[in-house]
mmCIF file of C-alpha atoms in Angstrom:
data_model
loop_
_atom_site.group_PDB
_atom_site.id
_atom_site.type_symbol
_atom_site.label_atom_id
_atom_site.label_comp_id
_atom_site.label_asym_id
_atom_site.label_seq_id
_atom_site.Cartn_x
_atom_site.Cartn_y
_atom_site.Cartn_z
ATOM 1 C CA MET A 359 0.000 0.000 0.000
ATOM 2 C CA ALA A 360 1.370 3.363 -1.059
ATOM 3 C CA LYS A 361 2.340 5.845 1.626
ATOM 4 C CA HIS A 362 0.364 9.053 1.324
ATOM 5 C CA THR A 363 2.841 11.504 2.750
ATOM 6 C CA HIS A 364 2.059 14.356 0.361
ATOM 7 C CA PRO A 365 -1.074 15.784 -1.273
ATOM 8 C CA PHE A 366 0.279 15.989 -4.831
ATOM 9 C CA HIS A 367 -0.809 13.847 -7.759
ATOM 10 C CA MET A 368 2.151 12.024 -9.267
ATOM 11 C CA VAL A 369 0.827 11.232 -12.741
ATOM 12 C CA ASP A 370 1.459 7.936 -14.488
ATOM 13 C CA GLN A 371 3.307 7.729 -17.793
ATOM 14 C CA SER A 372 0.954 8.499 -20.648
ATOM 15 C CA PRO A 373 1.188 8.335 -24.453
ATOM 16 C CA TRP A 374 -1.267 11.233 -24.970
ATOM 17 C CA PRO A 375 1.230 14.144 -24.875
ATOM 18 C CA LEU A 376 3.097 12.357 -27.680
ATOM 19 C CA THR A 377 -0.013 11.695 -29.787
ATOM 20 C CA GLY A 378 -1.061 15.303 -29.052
ATOM 21 C CA ALA A 379 2.236 16.579 -30.465
ATOM 22 C CA LEU A 380 1.778 14.286 -33.468
ATOM 23 C CA SER A 381 -1.743 15.619 -34.014
ATOM 24 C CA ALA A 382 -0.556 19.259 -33.800
ATOM 25 C CA LEU A 383 2.114 18.668 -36.457
ATOM 26 C CA THR A 384 -0.310 16.737 -38.680
ATOM 27 C CA LEU A 385 -2.900 19.509 -38.213
ATOM 28 C CA THR A 386 -0.552 22.259 -39.459
ATOM 29 C CA MET A 387 0.668 20.115 -42.356
ATOM 30 C CA GLY A 388 -2.904 19.063 -43.142
ATOM 31 C CA LEU A 389 -4.080 22.684 -43.234
ATOM 32 C CA ILE A 390 -1.233 23.650 -45.581
ATOM 33 C CA LYS A 391 -2.036 20.714 -47.860
ATOM 34 C CA TRP A 392 -5.718 21.663 -47.799
ATOM 35 C CA PHE A 393 -5.017 25.335 -48.563
ATOM 36 C CA HIS A 394 -2.536 24.665 -51.376
ATOM 37 C CA LYS A 395 -3.718 21.405 -52.949
ATOM 38 C CA MET A 396 -7.473 21.540 -52.131
ATOM 39 C CA ASN A 397 -7.019 18.056 -50.674
ATOM 40 C CA PRO A 398 -8.421 17.569 -47.158
ATOM 41 C CA ASN A 399 -7.284 13.975 -46.483
ATOM 42 C CA LEU A 400 -4.279 14.813 -44.258
ATOM 43 C CA LEU A 401 -6.406 17.354 -42.366
ATOM 44 C CA MET A 402 -9.076 14.704 -41.763
ATOM 45 C CA LEU A 403 -6.422 12.300 -40.448
ATOM 46 C CA ALA A 404 -5.134 15.088 -38.153
ATOM 47 C CA MET A 405 -8.639 15.804 -36.841
ATOM 48 C CA PHE A 406 -9.035 12.099 -36.118
ATOM 49 C CA ILE A 407 -5.746 11.896 -34.169
ATOM 50 C CA THR A 408 -6.676 15.092 -32.269
ATOM 51 C CA LEU A 409 -10.109 13.738 -31.382
ATOM 52 C CA VAL A 410 -8.762 10.363 -30.244
ATOM 53 C CA THR A 411 -6.075 12.089 -28.122
ATOM 54 C CA MET A 412 -8.624 14.406 -26.481
ATOM 55 C CA ILE A 413 -11.072 11.590 -25.701
ATOM 56 C CA GLN A 414 -8.448 9.253 -24.245
ATOM 57 C CA TRP A 415 -6.547 11.912 -22.293
ATOM 58 C CA TRP A 416 -9.636 13.421 -20.671
ATOM 59 C CA ARG A 417 -11.043 9.934 -20.020
ATOM 60 C CA ASP A 418 -7.841 9.199 -18.062
ATOM 61 C CA ILE A 419 -8.249 12.430 -16.067
ATOM 62 C CA ILE A 420 -11.845 11.522 -15.165
ATOM 63 C CA ARG A 421 -10.600 8.128 -13.969
ATOM 64 C CA GLU A 422 -7.798 9.722 -11.925
ATOM 65 C CA SER A 423 -10.067 12.301 -10.282
ATOM 66 C CA THR A 424 -13.566 10.871 -9.925
ATOM 67 C CA PHE A 425 -12.744 7.185 -9.608
ATOM 68 C CA GLN A 426 -9.282 7.150 -7.991
ATOM 69 C CA GLY A 427 -9.639 10.260 -5.837
ATOM 70 C CA ASN A 428 -6.256 11.743 -6.780
ATOM 71 C CA HIS A 429 -7.546 15.327 -6.866
ATOM 72 C CA THR A 430 -6.925 16.581 -3.334
ATOM 73 C CA SER A 431 -7.580 20.212 -2.427
ATOM 74 C CA ILE A 432 -4.068 21.256 -3.430
ATOM 75 C CA VAL A 433 -4.370 19.477 -6.809
ATOM 76 C CA MET A 434 -7.674 21.327 -7.387
ATOM 77 C CA SER A 435 -5.930 24.589 -6.593
ATOM 78 C CA GLY A 436 -3.358 23.811 -9.298
ATOM 79 C CA LEU A 437 -6.144 23.052 -11.794
ATOM 80 C CA ARG A 438 -7.866 26.339 -10.901
ATOM 81 C CA TRP A 439 -4.685 28.321 -11.563
ATOM 82 C CA GLY A 440 -4.163 26.431 -14.805
ATOM 83 C CA MET A 441 -7.644 27.337 -16.033
ATOM 84 C CA ILE A 442 -7.248 30.981 -14.932
ATOM 85 C CA LEU A 443 -3.960 31.336 -16.827
ATOM 86 C CA PHE A 444 -5.450 29.626 -19.877
ATOM 87 C CA ILE A 445 -8.382 32.073 -19.938
ATOM 88 C CA VAL A 446 -5.989 35.025 -19.500
ATOM 89 C CA SER A 447 -4.080 33.802 -22.564
ATOM 90 C CA GLU A 448 -7.387 33.606 -24.438
ATOM 91 C CA ILE A 449 -8.204 37.188 -23.442
ATOM 92 C CA LEU A 450 -4.891 38.311 -24.970
ATOM 93 C CA PHE A 451 -5.662 36.246 -28.094
ATOM 94 C CA PHE A 452 -8.912 38.190 -28.580
ATOM 95 C CA ALA A 453 -7.221 41.478 -27.615
ATOM 96 C CA SER A 454 -5.120 41.138 -30.772
ATOM 97 C CA PHE A 455 -8.241 40.959 -32.985
ATOM 98 C CA PHE A 456 -9.773 43.998 -31.288
ATOM 99 C CA TRP A 457 -6.441 45.772 -31.804
ATOM 100 C CA ALA A 458 -6.582 44.973 -35.533
ATOM 101 C CA PHE A 459 -10.203 46.139 -35.693
ATOM 102 C CA PHE A 460 -9.603 49.479 -33.932
ATOM 103 C CA HIS A 461 -6.361 50.016 -35.851
ATOM 104 C CA SER A 462 -8.303 49.793 -39.125
ATOM 105 C CA SER A 463 -11.511 51.519 -38.037
ATOM 106 C CA LEU A 464 -10.393 54.486 -35.902
ATOM 107 C CA SER A 465 -8.490 56.152 -38.772
ATOM 108 C CA PRO A 466 -9.752 54.440 -41.923
ATOM 109 C CA SER A 467 -7.179 54.575 -44.724
ATOM 110 C CA ILE A 468 -7.723 56.221 -48.099
ATOM 111 C CA GLU A 469 -8.158 52.753 -49.675
ATOM 112 C CA LEU A 470 -11.256 52.246 -47.504
ATOM 113 C CA GLY A 471 -12.722 55.546 -48.730
ATOM 114 C CA SER A 472 -11.567 57.182 -45.471
ATOM 115 C CA SER A 473 -14.764 55.941 -43.827
ATOM 116 C CA TRP A 474 -15.884 53.121 -41.527
ATOM 117 C CA PRO A 475 -17.679 50.998 -42.519
ATOM 118 C CA PRO A 476 -15.610 51.260 -45.729
ATOM 119 C CA SER A 477 -17.430 52.496 -48.804
ATOM 120 C CA GLY A 478 -19.245 49.652 -50.555
ATOM 121 C CA ILE A 479 -19.699 47.596 -47.357
ATOM 122 C CA SER A 480 -23.215 47.244 -45.969
ATOM 123 C CA PRO A 481 -22.899 45.888 -42.420
ATOM 124 C CA PHE A 482 -25.505 43.906 -40.462
ATOM 125 C CA ASN A 483 -28.180 45.738 -38.515
ATOM 126 C CA PRO A 484 -26.927 45.199 -34.936
ATOM 127 C CA PHE A 485 -30.481 45.270 -33.535
ATOM 128 C CA GLN A 486 -31.672 42.213 -35.424
ATOM 129 C CA ILE A 487 -29.852 38.870 -35.073
ATOM 130 C CA PRO A 488 -26.819 40.253 -33.140
ATOM 131 C CA LEU A 489 -29.066 41.704 -30.418
ATOM 132 C CA LEU A 490 -30.986 38.414 -30.214
ATOM 133 C CA ASN A 491 -27.644 36.625 -29.861
ATOM 134 C CA THR A 492 -26.714 38.985 -27.021
ATOM 135 C CA ALA A 493 -29.949 38.087 -25.236
ATOM 136 C CA ILE A 494 -29.303 34.368 -25.832
ATOM 137 C CA LEU A 495 -25.795 34.450 -24.370
ATOM 138 C CA LEU A 496 -26.862 36.563 -21.383
ATOM 139 C CA SER A 497 -29.707 34.101 -20.707
ATOM 140 C CA SER A 498 -27.277 31.197 -20.929
ATOM 141 C CA GLY A 499 -25.215 32.954 -18.242
ATOM 142 C CA VAL A 500 -28.303 32.838 -16.021
ATOM 143 C CA THR A 501 -29.077 29.168 -16.720
ATOM 144 C CA ILE A 502 -25.485 28.065 -16.097
ATOM 145 C CA THR A 503 -25.562 29.820 -12.708
ATOM 146 C CA TRP A 504 -28.839 28.030 -11.992
ATOM 147 C CA ALA A 505 -27.115 24.729 -12.907
ATOM 148 C CA HIS A 506 -24.154 25.546 -10.650
ATOM 149 C CA HIS A 507 -26.323 26.363 -7.644
ATOM 150 C CA SER A 508 -28.361 23.192 -8.223
ATOM 151 C CA ILE A 509 -25.147 21.138 -8.141
ATOM 152 C CA MET A 510 -24.072 22.866 -4.918
ATOM 153 C CA GLU A 511 -27.514 22.154 -3.410
ATOM 154 C CA ASN A 512 -27.385 18.506 -4.532
ATOM 155 C CA ASN A 513 -30.495 19.120 -6.654
ATOM 156 C CA HIS A 514 -29.741 16.680 -9.464
ATOM 157 C CA PRO A 515 -32.927 17.103 -11.585
ATOM 158 C CA GLN A 516 -32.684 20.901 -11.694
ATOM 159 C CA SER A 517 -28.961 20.846 -12.423
ATOM 160 C CA LEU A 518 -29.681 18.594 -15.450
ATOM 161 C CA GLN A 519 -32.498 20.842 -16.669
ATOM 162 C CA ALA A 520 -30.518 24.054 -16.298
ATOM 163 C CA LEU A 521 -27.378 22.679 -17.943
ATOM 164 C CA PHE A 522 -29.510 21.248 -20.766
ATOM 165 C CA LEU A 523 -31.053 24.698 -21.340
ATOM 166 C CA THR A 524 -27.572 26.269 -21.367
ATOM 167 C CA ILE A 525 -26.396 23.838 -24.053
ATOM 168 C CA ILE A 526 -29.556 24.453 -26.122
ATOM 169 C CA LEU A 527 -28.959 28.236 -25.902
ATOM 170 C CA GLY A 528 -25.351 27.678 -27.042
ATOM 171 C CA LEU A 529 -26.554 25.638 -30.047
ATOM 172 C CA TYR A 530 -29.199 28.296 -30.820
ATOM 173 C CA PHE A 531 -26.490 30.999 -30.827
ATOM 174 C CA THR A 532 -24.290 28.926 -33.155
ATOM 175 C CA SER A 533 -27.142 28.303 -35.622
ATOM 176 C CA LEU A 534 -28.037 32.012 -35.726
ATOM 177 C CA GLN A 535 -24.383 32.914 -36.369
ATOM 178 C CA ALA A 536 -24.215 30.282 -39.134
ATOM 179 C CA TRP A 537 -27.386 31.691 -40.669
ATOM 180 C CA GLU A 538 -25.999 35.216 -40.563
ATOM 181 C CA TYR A 539 -22.676 34.132 -42.115
ATOM 182 C CA TRP A 540 -24.678 32.471 -44.894
ATOM 183 C CA GLU A 541 -26.682 35.669 -45.496
ATOM 184 C CA ALA A 542 -23.718 38.077 -45.212
ATOM 185 C CA PRO A 543 -23.442 40.590 -48.084
ATOM 186 C CA PHE A 544 -19.653 40.813 -47.603
ATOM 187 C CA SER A 545 -16.918 38.160 -47.315
ATOM 188 C CA ILE A 546 -13.646 37.732 -45.421
ATOM 189 C CA ALA A 547 -11.915 39.006 -48.601
ATOM 190 C CA ASP A 548 -13.866 42.317 -48.613
ATOM 191 C CA SER A 549 -11.394 44.892 -47.240
ATOM 192 C CA ALA A 550 -10.171 45.279 -43.665
ATOM 193 C CA TYR A 551 -13.840 45.323 -42.607
ATOM 194 C CA GLY A 552 -14.548 41.793 -43.813
ATOM 195 C CA THR A 553 -11.221 40.516 -42.524
ATOM 196 C CA THR A 554 -11.481 41.915 -38.995
ATOM 197 C CA PHE A 555 -15.200 41.049 -38.811
ATOM 198 C CA PHE A 556 -14.897 37.413 -39.822
ATOM 199 C CA VAL A 557 -11.644 36.695 -37.969
ATOM 200 C CA ALA A 558 -12.968 38.158 -34.693
ATOM 201 C CA THR A 559 -16.540 36.787 -34.868
ATOM 202 C CA GLY A 560 -15.313 33.524 -36.435
ATOM 203 C CA PHE A 561 -12.872 32.798 -33.612
ATOM 204 C CA HIS A 562 -15.601 33.756 -31.139
ATOM 205 C CA GLY A 563 -17.985 31.319 -32.843
ATOM 206 C CA LEU A 564 -15.327 28.602 -32.637
ATOM 207 C CA HIS A 565 -15.019 29.308 -28.900
ATOM 208 C CA VAL A 566 -18.797 29.028 -28.478
ATOM 209 C CA ILE A 567 -18.632 25.605 -30.163
ATOM 210 C CA ILE A 568 -15.749 24.554 -27.866
ATOM 211 C CA GLY A 569 -17.666 25.867 -24.831
ATOM 212 C CA THR A 570 -20.813 23.996 -25.874
ATOM 213 C CA SER A 571 -18.783 20.770 -26.214
ATOM 214 C CA PHE A 572 -17.209 21.382 -22.773
ATOM 215 C CA LEU A 573 -20.695 21.872 -21.278
ATOM 216 C CA SER A 574 -21.996 18.761 -23.079
ATOM 217 C CA ILE A 575 -19.223 16.653 -21.523
ATOM 218 C CA CYS A 576 -20.239 18.141 -18.155
ATOM 219 C CA PHE A 577 -23.852 17.172 -18.882
ATOM 220 C CA ILE A 578 -22.867 13.551 -19.551
ATOM 221 C CA ARG A 579 -20.728 13.499 -16.375
ATOM 222 C CA LEU A 580 -23.645 15.029 -14.460
ATOM 223 C CA MET A 581 -25.938 12.234 -15.710
ATOM 224 C CA PHE A 582 -23.417 9.718 -14.363
ATOM 225 C CA PHE A 583 -23.243 11.531 -10.986
ATOM 226 C CA HIS A 584 -19.581 12.561 -11.258
ATOM 227 C CA PHE A 585 -20.121 15.865 -9.448
ATOM 228 C CA SER A 586 -20.517 16.368 -5.694
ATOM 229 C CA PRO A 587 -21.742 19.574 -3.991
ATOM 230 C CA ASN A 588 -18.222 20.757 -3.189
ATOM 231 C CA HIS A 589 -16.110 18.994 -5.808
ATOM 232 C CA HIS A 590 -17.150 19.682 -9.409
ATOM 233 C CA PHE A 591 -14.211 21.543 -10.913
ATOM 234 C CA GLY A 592 -14.817 20.186 -14.426
ATOM 235 C CA PHE A 593 -18.143 21.987 -14.369
ATOM 236 C CA GLU A 594 -16.711 25.158 -12.813
ATOM 237 C CA ALA A 595 -13.981 25.349 -15.478
ATOM 238 C CA ALA A 596 -16.632 24.965 -18.201
ATOM 239 C CA ALA A 597 -18.697 27.711 -16.541
ATOM 240 C CA TRP A 598 -15.700 30.080 -16.331
ATOM 241 C CA TYR A 599 -14.974 29.408 -19.982
ATOM 242 C CA TRP A 600 -18.621 30.001 -20.909
ATOM 243 C CA HIS A 601 -18.690 33.351 -19.064
ATOM 244 C CA PHE A 602 -15.464 34.350 -20.826
ATOM 245 C CA VAL A 603 -17.033 33.574 -24.239
ATOM 246 C CA ASP A 604 -20.120 35.541 -23.174
ATOM 247 C CA VAL A 605 -18.070 38.631 -22.220
ATOM 248 C CA VAL A 606 -16.074 38.488 -25.478
ATOM 249 C CA TRP A 607 -19.411 38.530 -27.327
ATOM 250 C CA LEU A 608 -20.515 41.665 -25.431
ATOM 251 C CA PHE A 609 -17.338 43.446 -26.592
ATOM 252 C CA LEU A 610 -17.816 42.162 -30.159
ATOM 253 C CA PHE A 611 -21.427 43.302 -30.166
ATOM 254 C CA ILE A 612 -20.707 46.749 -28.774
ATOM 255 C CA SER A 613 -17.607 47.565 -30.807
ATOM 256 C CA ILE A 614 -17.780 45.612 -34.085
ATOM 257 C CA TYR A 615 -21.526 45.141 -34.642
ATOM 258 C CA TRP A 616 -22.858 48.356 -33.071
ATOM 259 C CA TRP A 617 -20.177 51.102 -33.044
ATOM 260 C CA GLY A 618 -18.551 49.657 -36.185
ATOM 261 C CA SER A 619 -21.764 49.861 -38.209
ATOM 262 C CA MET B 1352 -26.408 9.452 -26.056
ATOM 263 C CA ALA B 1353 -28.527 12.343 -27.307
ATOM 264 C CA SER B 1354 -31.770 10.408 -26.880
ATOM 265 C CA LEU B 1355 -30.627 9.213 -23.452
ATOM 266 C CA ALA B 1356 -29.900 12.815 -22.492
ATOM 267 C CA LEU B 1357 -33.256 14.045 -23.747
ATOM 268 C CA ARG B 1358 -35.139 11.234 -21.994
ATOM 269 C CA LYS B 1359 -33.307 12.026 -18.762
ATOM 270 C CA VAL B 1360 -34.275 15.694 -18.948
ATOM 271 C CA ILE B 1361 -37.891 15.138 -19.972
ATOM 272 C CA SER B 1362 -38.464 12.504 -17.279
ATOM 273 C CA GLN B 1363 -37.469 15.036 -14.637
ATOM 274 C CA VAL B 1364 -39.598 17.943 -15.832
ATOM 275 C CA PRO B 1365 -43.120 17.331 -14.443
ATOM 276 C CA ARG B 1366 -41.914 16.567 -10.946
ATOM 277 C CA ASN B 1367 -39.497 19.401 -10.497
ATOM 278 C CA VAL B 1368 -39.979 22.331 -12.800
ATOM 279 C CA LEU B 1369 -43.201 23.383 -11.135
ATOM 280 C CA TYR B 1370 -41.896 24.211 -7.713
ATOM 281 C CA LEU B 1371 -39.241 26.667 -6.708
ATOM 282 C CA SER B 1372 -36.451 25.356 -4.573
ATOM 283 C CA THR B 1373 -35.822 27.846 -1.816
ATOM 284 C CA ARG B 1374 -34.426 25.399 0.715
ATOM 285 C CA SER B 1375 -30.688 25.490 0.875
ATOM 286 C CA LEU B 1376 -28.627 22.618 2.161
ATOM 287 C CA SER B 1377 -26.789 23.058 5.414
ATOM 288 C CA LYS B 1378 -22.995 23.195 5.223
ATOM 289 C CA ASN B 1379 -22.971 19.969 7.213
ATOM 290 C CA LEU B 1380 -25.105 18.114 4.676
ATOM 291 C CA VAL B 1381 -23.037 19.423 1.746
ATOM 292 C CA ASP B 1382 -19.896 18.093 3.426
ATOM 293 C CA THR B 1383 -21.553 14.740 4.155
ATOM 294 C CA PHE B 1384 -22.728 14.306 0.555
ATOM 295 C CA SER B 1385 -19.341 15.339 -0.801
ATOM 296 C CA MET B 1386 -17.448 12.997 1.495
ATOM 297 C CA GLU B 1387 -19.683 10.064 0.579
ATOM 298 C CA HIS B 1388 -19.021 10.873 -3.074
ATOM 299 C CA ALA B 1389 -15.231 11.124 -2.728
ATOM 300 C CA THR B 1390 -12.708 8.289 -2.809
ATOM 301 C CA GLY B 1391 -8.980 7.616 -2.458
ATOM 302 C CA LEU B 1392 -6.579 10.240 -1.180
ATOM 303 C CA GLU B 1393 -9.183 12.976 -1.621
ATOM 304 C CA LYS B 1394 -11.479 11.177 0.828
ATOM 305 C CA LYS B 1395 -8.660 10.576 3.325
ATOM 306 C CA GLU B 1396 -7.886 14.294 3.260
ATOM 307 C CA MET B 1397 -11.575 15.174 3.801
ATOM 308 C CA MET B 1398 -11.914 12.711 6.695
ATOM 309 C CA ALA B 1399 -8.744 14.021 8.347
ATOM 310 C CA LYS B 1400 -10.065 17.580 8.116
ATOM 311 C CA ALA B 1401 -13.495 16.522 9.402
ATOM 312 C CA ALA B 1402 -11.716 14.905 12.361
ATOM 313 C CA GLY B 1403 -10.099 18.244 13.168
ATOM 314 C CA ASN B 1404 -6.716 17.756 11.482
ATOM 315 C CA GLU B 1405 -6.262 20.898 9.403
ATOM 316 C CA ASN B 1406 -2.772 19.837 8.296
ATOM 317 C CA PRO B 1407 -3.165 16.231 7.124
ATOM 318 C CA PHE B 1408 -0.110 16.217 4.847
ATOM 319 C CA ASP B 1409 2.241 17.894 7.322
ATOM 320 C CA MET B 1410 2.852 20.834 4.973
ATOM 321 C CA ARG B 1411 3.121 23.623 7.552
ATOM 322 C CA VAL B 1412 6.281 25.347 8.722
ATOM 323 C CA TYR B 1413 7.151 24.345 12.281
ATOM 324 C CA LYS B 1414 7.937 26.907 14.945
ATOM 325 C CA ARG B 1415 11.307 25.907 16.416
ATOM 326 C CA GLY B 1416 11.436 24.890 20.087
ATOM 327 C CA PRO B 1417 14.465 25.065 22.386
ATOM 328 C CA GLY B 1418 16.395 22.774 20.001
ATOM 329 C CA THR B 1419 19.132 21.707 22.395
ATOM 330 C CA LYS B 1420 20.907 18.355 22.156
ATOM 331 C CA THR B 1421 18.824 16.911 24.995
ATOM 332 C CA ASP B 1422 15.597 18.573 23.831
ATOM 333 C CA PRO B 1423 15.829 18.609 20.015
ATOM 334 C CA ASN B 1424 13.167 19.853 17.592
ATOM 335 C CA ILE B 1425 10.996 16.853 16.755
ATOM 336 C CA ILE B 1426 10.402 16.274 13.034
ATOM 337 C CA PRO B 1427 7.847 13.621 12.000
ATOM 338 C CA SER B 1428 8.402 11.462 8.914
ATOM 339 C CA ALA B 1429 6.972 8.293 7.423
ATOM 340 C CA TYR B 1430 10.317 7.621 5.758
ATOM 341 C CA GLU B 1431 13.857 6.837 6.968
ATOM 342 C CA GLU B 1432 15.063 10.360 6.158
ATOM 343 C CA ARG B 1433 13.584 13.784 5.538
ATOM 344 C CA LEU B 1434 14.966 16.939 3.946
ATOM 345 C CA ILE B 1435 14.560 19.780 6.420
ATOM 346 C CA GLY B 1436 15.215 23.495 6.184
ATOM 347 C CA CYS B 1437 16.314 25.597 9.162
ATOM 348 C CA ILE B 1438 15.706 29.341 9.238
ATOM 349 C CA CYS B 1439 18.704 29.841 11.468
ATOM 350 C CA GLU B 1440 18.031 33.420 12.542
ATOM 351 C CA GLU B 1441 14.791 35.365 12.595
ATOM 352 C CA ASP B 1442 15.899 37.740 9.833
ATOM 353 C CA ALA B 1443 17.821 35.189 7.786
ATOM 354 C CA THR B 1444 17.329 35.629 4.038
ATOM 355 C CA CYS B 1445 18.115 32.021 3.208
ATOM 356 C CA ILE B 1446 17.098 28.571 4.427
ATOM 357 C CA ASN B 1447 19.747 26.037 5.384
ATOM 358 C CA TRP B 1448 18.755 22.621 4.086
ATOM 359 C CA MET B 1449 20.001 19.271 5.350
ATOM 360 C CA TRP B 1450 19.031 15.610 5.345
ATOM 361 C CA LEU B 1451 17.843 14.328 8.695
ATOM 362 C CA GLU B 1452 18.010 10.536 9.273
ATOM 363 C CA LYS B 1453 16.174 8.410 11.823
ATOM 364 C CA GLY B 1454 18.341 7.677 14.895
ATOM 365 C CA ASP B 1455 20.525 10.198 16.662
ATOM 366 C CA PRO B 1456 19.604 13.897 16.673
ATOM 367 C CA LYS B 1457 21.515 16.076 14.221
ATOM 368 C CA ARG B 1458 22.753 19.650 14.572
ATOM 369 C CA CYS B 1459 22.230 22.414 12.055
ATOM 370 C CA GLU B 1460 25.348 24.535 11.445
ATOM 371 C CA CYS B 1461 23.699 27.322 13.450
ATOM 372 C CA GLY B 1462 23.537 25.142 16.575
ATOM 373 C CA TYR B 1463 19.916 24.011 16.744
ATOM 374 C CA TRP B 1464 19.298 20.259 17.113
ATOM 375 C CA PHE B 1465 16.704 18.185 15.211
ATOM 376 C CA LYS B 1466 15.462 14.610 15.592
ATOM 377 C CA LEU B 1467 13.451 12.538 13.137
ATOM 378 C CA VAL B 1468 10.631 10.472 14.651
ATOM 379 C CA ASP B 1469 8.117 8.045 13.159
ATOM 380 C CA ALA B 1470 4.853 9.411 11.799
ATOM 381 C CA LYS B 1471 1.963 7.490 10.285
ATOM 382 C CA PRO B 1472 1.270 8.276 6.615
ATOM 383 C CA LEU B 1473 -2.294 9.431 5.899
#
């Protein structure tokens, strides 16, 4: 029997960092092949390796935490700091897109007709679908808090309902964004407006999809009773991430959709 | 999985969506539920804390006692040796580290004595 003389989690050897590195290399090569040769097969292989790595690695972490009890309070503290630093890095990632947007829009160059939106661009009306999307994401912030409090109160049925609603709102947001992209009268190749618009909102949309997947995994774990009233960090991390995505949307809505139109 | 998820949600709706939950669990009950749910080292830590041991992994800095040869500072360890650090003077800016083995007490270069004794692992 192992001696438990310290609270840290000494992880076992794992192949997943190696397959993760392999998937990252294959992903970059696959994208280049796709862009230059119009051939997606290497990219598809890369997506497959990435998906398999994610599933197996996170499955191992669920086993280590929920079923082996390796996540002591000090291990949880490390995970919290990890998630905080990750979200800070994401904030800086989005800061660069806002920088690009304000760089182009605050003193529009002569090529843009010295105006913003540039001449020839007809932007979306911010008070139609974008405002609805704002309401959807703000509501999802309410439902996820409802889910969190239900978990802390050991109210399993309500936590399932509230988390389910949150995921549905996330999917609703994604479909509305997809619809609006489909309907857009400008493309990513239409001046600095199209570029900054689609890069910023596109990466935000990708983050909503990632957040929805994160919440869906939490929903499945909730169904299998993996969360206890004072130990449910997987859910908390997903909720932090979801709030971050929500706040980024508020900035996108106010500056790019509203002020920028 | 999707149909399982949907069935799970729908089956819960009629019973629970109609009333508002205003009752909040007591701290005691939350701790009981969480401890029943936990396992392994996490559970051992929770049980030690519930039993009043706020320092189950022996992570705190010890306040030095007299530390003479006959009355050395007692250091617990589950192993045969332990790496210890002595803050020799109150305003010292460095820690003096040394290995302490089970058996005779050992002296830090500043003059304080230490002795390693058996401790039970958690």
